[in-house]
């Protein structure tokens, strides 16, 4: 009885607690942000949430304490992480091998740690907001949010502004506006909307909202329409492509990684069937018109090392001869790395270019590895951890800007960004500049071999696809995404998905990629 009374009393106190209401309000706004991204993709919700976040910061409320702002901002950030990136727990289980009992607490701790920084920013605002002249307080908030956006250690490289990518025309506008331009626009909209809410006259409020929206979205839609028109005119030719989607389960991939011969043979058989399907299509049902086909494999889909193993190299040679043209293959390469004074033999996650006339042309070693999935952070300080815990996955890191250039000097240059590497703007820009410097005048194609099977039935692959398309549109270059289980996509330079396949299905995605000039087979 005493416990029940105490429990009821606690519930009443919590319900009456303004700080709890603040936290629930912030959590709701975080949910709106998550719903604004794919697969729901109701992007205006992100912009609405931004207005009310800024409204909370700008609202004249002397009774609010610094802790209230800390609780609000920390809860908002935690909610965005929780509902937008809950799939990280699934990844740690499937990819990192952690049980649910460990992966869920690890992820919640990670989100809570990231939220502590937001709490600090909220506390600073609450502490010093009254020292800012009220009419200029919006400038102080703009500075605070810009700094926050710059140093926020997000687990996935993304911004709130990229939510507009769910709209095909606004996605195309990223070609002119870029991520920075859209980030400025959402900040302007959020703070402007928060100031408009202070107007008491409802008609004036509505009028100013219309004007604010028009100032942003009319030029943005115009920019997107111009980008589509100009890029479609520039990329007139079409290149036949095939994306292989093997739908190989994580268990089979792990066995193949450990050298289980029957599993390796089974995985090779799956991809041989897919290659034969593509070959039949290109040779009998499709007029290549003198163009060579391009075949793109997912990340680590070839379960061996054609660069180190002669038998595997022969397999790869035969696969390429079946279709002709070229293959960009996600596979493995053995090599040595130096860790803490030790030399260790490891695998590298690579993308390799094979051509029917040359064989192996070049390869790229993945630079940005997944923490705890492909390596243990700080590994150079305790290299022995991989010997003590053999179940830990350990890939070596690449350090070179290895582009995959077609052997024909008039052919394209492929930027091979593996899995979530394609989401890092600095990495994409560096590769792009390197391609322009080393291969001036040649076609540039973005290739993104990916294995999204580690994320299971979650929203990750939809978010991954959106952000990858954003990366391609920002530079106005075509994108080929071959994934193990989906979403495999042929993507135009203006962001349109021209071909895609079903999820969790063994499939060949056939399509025509827009290019500036098709390379004819001599």
Short mmCIF file of N, CA, C and O in Angstrom, two decimals, residues 367-486:
data_model
loop_
_atom_site.label_atom_id
_atom_site.label_comp_id
_atom_site.label_asym_id
_atom_site.label_seq_id
_atom_site.Cartn_x
_atom_site.Cartn_y
_atom_site.Cartn_z
N UNK A 367 38.90 3.55 -47.57
CA UNK A 367 39.61 4.42 -46.65
C UNK A 367 38.87 4.57 -45.31
O UNK A 367 39.48 4.51 -44.25
N UNK A 368 37.56 4.82 -45.39
CA UNK A 368 36.77 5.13 -44.19
C UNK A 368 36.07 3.86 -43.73
O UNK A 368 35.05 3.46 -44.30
N UNK A 369 36.59 3.24 -42.69
CA UNK A 369 36.03 1.98 -42.20
C UNK A 369 34.95 2.22 -41.14
O UNK A 369 34.91 3.28 -40.50
N UNK A 370 34.08 1.24 -40.96
CA UNK A 370 33.00 1.33 -39.98
C UNK A 370 33.54 0.94 -38.60
O UNK A 370 34.03 -0.17 -38.42
N UNK A 371 33.48 1.84 -37.61
CA UNK A 371 33.97 1.51 -36.27
C UNK A 371 33.24 0.30 -35.69
O UNK A 371 32.02 0.17 -35.82
N UNK A 372 33.98 -0.61 -35.11
CA UNK A 372 33.49 -1.84 -34.47
C UNK A 372 32.93 -2.84 -35.48
O UNK A 372 32.71 -4.00 -35.14
N UNK A 373 32.70 -2.43 -36.72
CA UNK A 373 32.26 -3.36 -37.74
C UNK A 373 33.40 -3.82 -38.62
O UNK A 373 33.46 -4.97 -39.04
N UNK A 374 34.35 -2.89 -38.90
CA UNK A 374 35.49 -3.22 -39.74
C UNK A 374 36.83 -3.02 -39.02
O UNK A 374 37.87 -3.41 -39.54
N UNK A 375 36.78 -2.39 -37.87
CA UNK A 375 37.99 -2.25 -37.05
C UNK A 375 37.59 -1.77 -35.66
O UNK A 375 36.45 -1.34 -35.44
N UNK A 376 38.52 -1.85 -34.73
CA UNK A 376 38.29 -1.35 -33.37
C UNK A 376 39.02 -0.02 -33.23
O UNK A 376 40.23 0.04 -33.46
N UNK A 377 38.30 1.06 -32.92
CA UNK A 377 38.97 2.37 -32.78
C UNK A 377 40.14 2.30 -31.78
O UNK A 377 40.05 1.65 -30.74
N UNK A 378 41.24 2.98 -32.12
CA UNK A 378 42.43 2.97 -31.27
C UNK A 378 43.25 1.71 -31.39
O UNK A 378 44.07 1.40 -30.52
N UNK A 379 43.07 0.97 -32.50
CA UNK A 379 43.70 -0.34 -32.67
C UNK A 379 45.23 -0.29 -32.59
O UNK A 379 45.86 -1.26 -32.19
N UNK A 380 45.82 0.85 -32.95
CA UNK A 380 47.29 0.93 -32.93
C UNK A 380 47.85 0.88 -31.51
O UNK A 380 49.04 0.58 -31.32
N UNK A 381 47.01 1.18 -30.51
CA UNK A 381 47.47 1.15 -29.12
C UNK A 381 47.36 -0.25 -28.52
O UNK A 381 48.02 -0.56 -27.54
N UNK A 382 46.46 -1.08 -29.07
CA UNK A 382 46.32 -2.45 -28.56
C UNK A 382 46.07 -3.40 -29.74
O UNK A 382 44.98 -3.98 -29.87
N UNK A 383 47.10 -3.58 -30.60
CA UNK A 383 46.94 -4.45 -31.78
C UNK A 383 46.67 -5.90 -31.42
O UNK A 383 46.15 -6.66 -32.25
N UNK A 384 47.00 -6.26 -30.18
CA UNK A 384 46.81 -7.65 -29.75
C UNK A 384 45.33 -8.02 -29.61
O UNK A 384 45.01 -9.20 -29.51
N UNK A 385 44.43 -7.04 -29.64
CA UNK A 385 43.01 -7.32 -29.39
C UNK A 385 42.43 -8.26 -30.45
O UNK A 385 41.55 -9.07 -30.17
N UNK A 386 42.97 -8.18 -31.69
CA UNK A 386 42.45 -9.04 -32.76
C UNK A 386 42.89 -10.50 -32.56
O UNK A 386 42.19 -11.42 -33.02
N UNK A 387 44.02 -10.70 -31.90
CA UNK A 387 44.45 -12.07 -31.60
C UNK A 387 43.67 -12.63 -30.43
O UNK A 387 43.32 -13.81 -30.41
N UNK A 388 43.40 -11.79 -29.44
CA UNK A 388 42.68 -12.24 -28.25
C UNK A 388 41.22 -12.53 -28.53
O UNK A 388 40.61 -13.43 -27.95
N UNK A 389 40.64 -11.72 -29.45
CA UNK A 389 39.21 -11.89 -29.79
C UNK A 389 39.11 -12.12 -31.29
O UNK A 389 38.89 -11.18 -32.07
N UNK A 390 39.28 -13.37 -31.75
CA UNK A 390 39.31 -13.66 -33.20
C UNK A 390 38.01 -13.30 -33.91
O UNK A 390 38.02 -13.12 -35.14
N UNK A 391 36.89 -13.21 -33.18
CA UNK A 391 35.61 -12.92 -33.83
C UNK A 391 35.51 -11.48 -34.33
O UNK A 391 34.64 -11.15 -35.13
N UNK A 392 36.41 -10.61 -33.84
CA UNK A 392 36.39 -9.21 -34.28
C UNK A 392 36.76 -9.13 -35.76
O UNK A 392 37.74 -9.73 -36.20
N UNK A 393 35.99 -8.36 -36.52
CA UNK A 393 36.30 -8.14 -37.93
C UNK A 393 37.38 -7.08 -38.03
O UNK A 393 37.32 -6.05 -37.37
N UNK A 394 38.40 -7.36 -38.84
CA UNK A 394 39.52 -6.43 -38.95
C UNK A 394 39.89 -6.24 -40.42
O UNK A 394 40.47 -7.12 -41.06
N UNK A 395 39.50 -5.09 -40.97
CA UNK A 395 39.90 -4.71 -42.31
C UNK A 395 41.00 -3.66 -42.22
O UNK A 395 40.98 -2.79 -41.34
N UNK A 396 41.94 -3.71 -43.15
CA UNK A 396 42.95 -2.68 -43.23
C UNK A 396 42.36 -1.42 -43.87
O UNK A 396 41.34 -1.47 -44.56
N UNK A 397 43.02 -0.29 -43.62
CA UNK A 397 42.55 0.99 -44.16
C UNK A 397 43.40 1.39 -45.36
O UNK A 397 44.63 1.29 -45.33
N UNK A 398 42.74 1.84 -46.42
CA UNK A 398 43.45 2.39 -47.57
C UNK A 398 43.81 3.84 -47.33
O UNK A 398 43.15 4.54 -46.55
N UNK A 399 44.85 4.31 -48.00
CA UNK A 399 45.30 5.68 -47.82
C UNK A 399 45.48 6.43 -49.14
O UNK A 399 45.75 7.62 -49.14
N UNK A 400 45.34 5.74 -50.25
CA UNK A 400 45.58 6.35 -51.55
C UNK A 400 44.26 6.79 -52.19
O UNK A 400 43.20 6.24 -51.92
N UNK A 401 44.37 7.80 -53.06
CA UNK A 401 43.21 8.26 -53.84
C UNK A 401 43.18 7.44 -55.14
O UNK A 401 43.45 7.96 -56.22
N UNK A 402 42.87 6.17 -55.02
CA UNK A 402 42.90 5.26 -56.17
C UNK A 402 41.61 5.36 -56.96
O UNK A 402 40.55 4.89 -56.52
N UNK A 403 41.70 5.95 -58.14
CA UNK A 403 40.56 6.03 -59.04
C UNK A 403 40.58 4.82 -59.98
O UNK A 403 41.63 4.24 -60.23
N UNK A 404 39.41 4.44 -60.47
CA UNK A 404 39.31 3.33 -61.41
C UNK A 404 39.11 3.91 -62.81
O UNK A 404 37.99 4.27 -63.19
N UNK A 405 40.20 4.04 -63.55
CA UNK A 405 40.16 4.67 -64.87
C UNK A 405 40.02 3.62 -65.95
O UNK A 405 40.73 2.61 -65.96
N UNK A 406 39.11 3.84 -66.87
CA UNK A 406 38.92 2.95 -68.02
C UNK A 406 40.24 2.85 -68.80
O UNK A 406 40.94 3.85 -68.96
N UNK A 407 40.61 1.66 -69.28
CA UNK A 407 41.87 1.53 -70.02
C UNK A 407 41.92 2.33 -71.32
O UNK A 407 43.00 2.68 -71.79
N UNK A 408 40.75 2.64 -71.88
CA UNK A 408 40.71 3.49 -73.06
C UNK A 408 40.85 4.95 -72.61
O UNK A 408 40.09 5.41 -71.76
N UNK A 409 41.83 5.69 -73.14
CA UNK A 409 42.04 7.08 -72.70
C UNK A 409 40.83 7.99 -72.93
O UNK A 409 40.77 9.08 -72.35
N UNK A 410 39.89 7.55 -73.75
CA UNK A 410 38.66 8.32 -73.96
C UNK A 410 37.53 7.83 -73.06
O UNK A 410 36.43 8.39 -73.08
N UNK A 411 37.81 6.79 -72.29
CA UNK A 411 36.78 6.20 -71.45
C UNK A 411 36.58 6.95 -70.15
O UNK A 411 37.29 7.91 -69.83
N UNK A 412 35.63 6.50 -69.34
CA UNK A 412 35.28 7.20 -68.10
C UNK A 412 36.27 6.90 -66.97
O UNK A 412 37.09 5.99 -67.05
N UNK A 413 36.17 7.68 -65.91
CA UNK A 413 36.90 7.47 -64.68
C UNK A 413 35.87 7.23 -63.58
O UNK A 413 34.96 8.05 -63.39
N UNK A 414 36.01 6.11 -62.88
CA UNK A 414 35.06 5.77 -61.82
C UNK A 414 35.60 6.20 -60.46
O UNK A 414 36.75 5.87 -60.11
N UNK A 415 34.79 6.93 -59.71
CA UNK A 415 35.11 7.23 -58.32
C UNK A 415 34.47 6.15 -57.47
O UNK A 415 33.24 6.09 -57.34
N UNK A 416 35.27 5.24 -56.90
CA UNK A 416 34.69 4.09 -56.18
C UNK A 416 34.61 4.34 -54.68
O UNK A 416 35.56 4.11 -53.94
N UNK A 417 33.48 4.82 -54.23
CA UNK A 417 33.28 5.06 -52.79
C UNK A 417 32.44 3.93 -52.22
O UNK A 417 31.29 3.72 -52.62
N UNK A 418 33.03 3.17 -51.30
CA UNK A 418 32.41 1.94 -50.82
C UNK A 418 31.49 2.23 -49.63
O UNK A 418 31.89 2.87 -48.66
N UNK A 419 30.26 1.73 -49.74
CA UNK A 419 29.26 1.83 -48.67
C UNK A 419 29.06 3.28 -48.24
O UNK A 419 28.82 4.14 -49.07
N UNK A 420 29.20 3.57 -46.93
CA UNK A 420 28.82 4.90 -46.46
C UNK A 420 29.90 5.95 -46.70
O UNK A 420 29.72 7.12 -46.34
N UNK A 421 31.01 5.59 -47.38
CA UNK A 421 32.00 6.59 -47.77
C UNK A 421 31.38 7.66 -48.67
O UNK A 421 31.82 8.81 -48.66
N UNK A 422 30.38 7.28 -49.45
CA UNK A 422 29.79 8.20 -50.41
C UNK A 422 29.08 9.37 -49.72
O UNK A 422 28.75 10.37 -50.36
N UNK A 423 28.86 9.26 -48.42
CA UNK A 423 28.11 10.29 -47.69
C UNK A 423 29.00 11.40 -47.15
O UNK A 423 28.49 12.41 -46.68
N UNK A 424 30.33 11.23 -47.20
CA UNK A 424 31.23 12.22 -46.65
C UNK A 424 31.58 13.25 -47.73
O UNK A 424 32.29 12.94 -48.69
N UNK A 425 31.09 14.49 -47.59
CA UNK A 425 31.30 15.50 -48.64
C UNK A 425 32.78 15.74 -48.95
O UNK A 425 33.16 15.88 -50.11
N UNK A 426 33.62 15.81 -47.91
CA UNK A 426 35.04 16.08 -48.14
C UNK A 426 35.69 14.96 -48.95
O UNK A 426 36.55 15.22 -49.81
N UNK A 427 35.29 13.72 -48.67
CA UNK A 427 35.86 12.58 -49.39
C UNK A 427 35.43 12.60 -50.85
O UNK A 427 36.24 12.40 -51.77
N UNK A 428 34.13 12.87 -51.09
CA UNK A 428 33.63 12.95 -52.47
C UNK A 428 34.33 14.07 -53.22
O UNK A 428 34.78 13.89 -54.37
N UNK A 429 34.45 15.24 -52.58
CA UNK A 429 35.08 16.39 -53.24
C UNK A 429 36.55 16.13 -53.55
O UNK A 429 37.04 16.51 -54.62
N UNK A 430 37.25 15.50 -52.62
CA UNK A 430 38.67 15.22 -52.83
C UNK A 430 38.87 14.27 -54.01
O UNK A 430 39.76 14.46 -54.85
N UNK A 431 38.06 13.22 -54.07
CA UNK A 431 38.14 12.27 -55.18
C UNK A 431 37.80 12.97 -56.50
O UNK A 431 38.45 12.73 -57.54
N UNK A 432 36.77 13.80 -56.47
CA UNK A 432 36.33 14.49 -57.68
C UNK A 432 37.44 15.40 -58.21
O UNK A 432 37.75 15.40 -59.41
N UNK A 433 38.06 16.16 -57.32
CA UNK A 433 39.16 17.06 -57.72
C UNK A 433 40.35 16.27 -58.24
O UNK A 433 41.03 16.68 -59.19
N UNK A 434 40.62 15.12 -57.61
CA UNK A 434 41.72 14.27 -58.06
C UNK A 434 41.45 13.74 -59.46
O UNK A 434 42.36 13.67 -60.30
N UNK A 435 40.20 13.36 -59.73
CA UNK A 435 39.83 12.87 -61.07
C UNK A 435 39.99 13.96 -62.11
O UNK A 435 40.49 13.71 -63.22
N UNK A 436 39.58 15.19 -61.79
CA UNK A 436 39.71 16.29 -62.73
C UNK A 436 41.19 16.60 -63.01
O UNK A 436 41.56 16.93 -64.14
N UNK A 437 42.02 16.48 -61.98
CA UNK A 437 43.44 16.80 -62.12
C UNK A 437 44.18 15.73 -62.93
O UNK A 437 44.98 16.05 -63.82
N UNK A 438 43.91 14.46 -62.61
CA UNK A 438 44.66 13.38 -63.25
C UNK A 438 44.11 13.00 -64.62
O UNK A 438 44.85 12.52 -65.49
N UNK A 439 42.80 13.17 -64.81
CA UNK A 439 42.16 12.74 -66.06
C UNK A 439 41.29 13.87 -66.61
O UNK A 439 40.06 13.74 -66.69
N UNK A 440 41.88 14.98 -67.00
CA UNK A 440 41.10 16.12 -67.49
C UNK A 440 40.31 15.76 -68.75
O UNK A 440 40.83 15.10 -69.65
N UNK A 441 39.07 16.21 -68.79
CA UNK A 441 38.24 16.00 -69.97
C UNK A 441 37.54 14.65 -70.04
O UNK A 441 36.74 14.42 -70.96
N UNK A 442 37.83 13.76 -69.09
CA UNK A 442 37.20 12.45 -69.15
C UNK A 442 35.92 12.39 -68.31
O UNK A 442 35.76 13.14 -67.35
N UNK A 443 35.03 11.51 -68.71
CA UNK A 443 33.75 11.32 -68.00
C UNK A 443 34.01 10.82 -66.58
O UNK A 443 34.87 9.96 -66.36
N UNK A 444 33.28 11.35 -65.62
CA UNK A 444 33.42 10.92 -64.23
C UNK A 444 32.12 10.26 -63.78
O UNK A 444 31.04 10.83 -63.91
N UNK A 445 32.24 9.03 -63.27
CA UNK A 445 31.10 8.25 -62.81
C UNK A 445 31.30 7.91 -61.34
O UNK A 445 32.39 7.46 -60.95
N UNK A 446 30.30 8.11 -60.54
CA UNK A 446 30.36 7.75 -59.12
C UNK A 446 29.79 6.34 -58.95
O UNK A 446 28.67 6.06 -59.39
N UNK A 447 30.59 5.45 -58.35
CA UNK A 447 30.16 4.06 -58.12
C UNK A 447 30.15 3.81 -56.62
O UNK A 447 31.11 4.15 -55.92
N UNK A 448 29.07 3.21 -56.13
CA UNK A 448 28.90 3.02 -54.68
C UNK A 448 28.54 1.56 -54.38
O UNK A 448 27.38 1.22 -54.13
N UNK A 449 29.55 0.65 -54.42
CA UNK A 449 29.28 -0.74 -54.01
C UNK A 449 28.94 -0.79 -52.52
O UNK A 449 29.68 -0.24 -51.70
N UNK A 450 27.84 -1.42 -52.20
CA UNK A 450 27.32 -1.35 -50.82
C UNK A 450 26.77 -2.70 -50.39
O UNK A 450 26.25 -3.47 -51.21
N UNK A 451 26.88 -2.98 -49.09
CA UNK A 451 26.22 -4.15 -48.52
C UNK A 451 25.32 -3.68 -47.39
O UNK A 451 25.74 -3.56 -46.25
N UNK A 452 24.08 -3.37 -47.71
CA UNK A 452 23.14 -2.86 -46.70
C UNK A 452 22.41 -3.98 -45.96
O UNK A 452 21.46 -3.71 -45.22
N UNK A 453 22.87 -5.22 -46.13
CA UNK A 453 22.18 -6.32 -45.44
C UNK A 453 22.42 -6.28 -43.93
O UNK A 453 21.65 -6.86 -43.16
N UNK A 454 23.49 -5.59 -43.50
CA UNK A 454 23.79 -5.53 -42.07
C UNK A 454 22.76 -4.72 -41.30
O UNK A 454 22.76 -4.73 -40.07
N UNK A 455 21.90 -3.99 -41.99
CA UNK A 455 20.96 -3.09 -41.31
C UNK A 455 19.55 -3.66 -41.24
O UNK A 455 18.68 -3.04 -40.63
N UNK A 456 19.33 -4.82 -41.86
CA UNK A 456 18.07 -5.52 -41.70
C UNK A 456 16.86 -4.73 -42.18
O UNK A 456 16.98 -3.82 -43.01
N UNK A 457 15.69 -5.05 -41.65
CA UNK A 457 14.44 -4.40 -42.09
C UNK A 457 14.25 -3.04 -41.41
O UNK A 457 13.28 -2.83 -40.66
N UNK A 458 15.18 -2.13 -41.63
CA UNK A 458 15.12 -0.82 -40.99
C UNK A 458 15.09 0.27 -42.05
O UNK A 458 15.10 0.00 -43.26
N UNK A 459 15.11 1.51 -41.59
CA UNK A 459 15.05 2.66 -42.51
C UNK A 459 16.42 3.03 -43.07
O UNK A 459 16.52 3.91 -43.92
N UNK A 460 17.49 2.36 -42.63
CA UNK A 460 18.84 2.77 -43.00
C UNK A 460 19.06 2.83 -44.49
O UNK A 460 19.63 3.79 -45.01
N UNK A 461 18.62 1.79 -45.22
CA UNK A 461 18.92 1.76 -46.65
C UNK A 461 18.22 2.87 -47.41
O UNK A 461 18.73 3.38 -48.41
N UNK A 462 17.06 3.34 -46.92
CA UNK A 462 16.37 4.46 -47.56
C UNK A 462 17.13 5.77 -47.31
O UNK A 462 17.29 6.59 -48.21
N UNK A 463 17.59 5.94 -46.07
CA UNK A 463 18.39 7.12 -45.74
C UNK A 463 19.70 7.11 -46.50
O UNK A 463 20.14 8.13 -47.04
N UNK A 464 20.33 5.93 -46.56
CA UNK A 464 21.59 5.77 -47.29
C UNK A 464 21.41 6.16 -48.75
O UNK A 464 22.24 6.87 -49.33
N UNK A 465 20.34 5.69 -49.36
CA UNK A 465 20.08 5.99 -50.76
C UNK A 465 19.89 7.49 -50.98
O UNK A 465 20.45 8.07 -51.92
N UNK A 466 19.10 8.12 -50.13
CA UNK A 466 18.84 9.55 -50.27
C UNK A 466 20.14 10.35 -50.19
O UNK A 466 20.42 11.22 -51.03
N UNK A 467 20.95 10.07 -49.17
CA UNK A 467 22.17 10.84 -48.97
C UNK A 467 23.20 10.55 -50.07
O UNK A 467 23.98 11.44 -50.44
N UNK A 468 23.22 9.32 -50.58
CA UNK A 468 24.12 8.99 -51.69
C UNK A 468 23.72 9.76 -52.95
O UNK A 468 24.58 10.31 -53.67
N UNK A 469 22.42 9.82 -53.22
CA UNK A 469 21.94 10.58 -54.38
C UNK A 469 22.26 12.06 -54.23
O UNK A 469 22.61 12.74 -55.20
N UNK A 470 22.14 12.56 -53.01
CA UNK A 470 22.47 13.95 -52.73
C UNK A 470 23.94 14.22 -53.08
O UNK A 470 24.28 15.24 -53.68
N UNK A 471 24.82 13.29 -52.71
CA UNK A 471 26.25 13.45 -53.00
C UNK A 471 26.51 13.52 -54.50
O UNK A 471 27.36 14.29 -54.96
N UNK A 472 25.79 12.72 -55.28
CA UNK A 472 25.99 12.71 -56.72
C UNK A 472 25.45 13.99 -57.36
O UNK A 472 26.10 14.60 -58.21
N UNK A 473 24.26 14.41 -56.94
CA UNK A 473 23.64 15.60 -57.53
C UNK A 473 24.47 16.84 -57.22
O UNK A 473 24.60 17.74 -58.05
N UNK A 474 25.03 16.89 -56.03
CA UNK A 474 25.83 18.06 -55.63
C UNK A 474 26.95 18.32 -56.64
O UNK A 474 27.32 19.47 -56.87
N UNK A 475 27.49 17.25 -57.22
CA UNK A 475 28.54 17.38 -58.22
C UNK A 475 28.03 17.21 -59.65
O UNK A 475 28.78 17.37 -60.61
N UNK A 476 26.75 16.84 -59.79
CA UNK A 476 26.18 16.67 -61.12
C UNK A 476 26.81 15.54 -61.90
O UNK A 476 27.13 15.67 -63.08
N UNK A 477 26.99 14.38 -61.22
CA UNK A 477 27.59 13.22 -61.89
C UNK A 477 26.68 12.00 -61.71
O UNK A 477 25.94 11.90 -60.72
N UNK A 478 26.70 11.06 -62.66
CA UNK A 478 25.87 9.85 -62.55
C UNK A 478 26.34 8.97 -61.39
O UNK A 478 27.50 9.02 -60.97
N UNK A 479 25.42 8.15 -60.89
CA UNK A 479 25.72 7.28 -59.75
C UNK A 479 25.17 5.88 -60.00
O UNK A 479 24.02 5.72 -60.42
N UNK A 480 26.02 4.88 -59.72
CA UNK A 480 25.60 3.47 -59.78
C UNK A 480 25.74 2.88 -58.40
O UNK A 480 26.85 2.83 -57.85
N UNK A 481 24.63 2.42 -57.81
CA UNK A 481 24.64 1.83 -56.47
C UNK A 481 24.25 0.36 -56.58
O UNK A 481 23.09 0.02 -56.82
N UNK A 482 25.22 -0.52 -56.42
CA UNK A 482 24.95 -1.96 -56.40
C UNK A 482 25.01 -2.42 -54.95
O UNK A 482 26.05 -2.29 -54.30
N UNK A 483 23.92 -2.94 -54.43
CA UNK A 483 23.88 -3.38 -53.04
C UNK A 483 23.53 -4.86 -52.97
O UNK A 483 22.91 -5.41 -53.89
N UNK A 484 23.91 -5.47 -51.88
CA UNK A 484 23.71 -6.91 -51.72
C UNK A 484 22.24 -7.29 -51.64
O UNK A 484 21.79 -8.26 -52.24
N UNK A 485 21.46 -6.51 -50.88
CA UNK A 485 20.04 -6.84 -50.67
C UNK A 485 19.11 -5.72 -51.11
O UNK A 485 17.90 -5.86 -50.97
N UNK A 486 19.62 -4.60 -51.62
CA UNK A 486 18.82 -3.45 -52.00
C UNK A 486 19.13 -2.29 -51.06
O UNK A 486 19.64 -2.51 -49.97
#
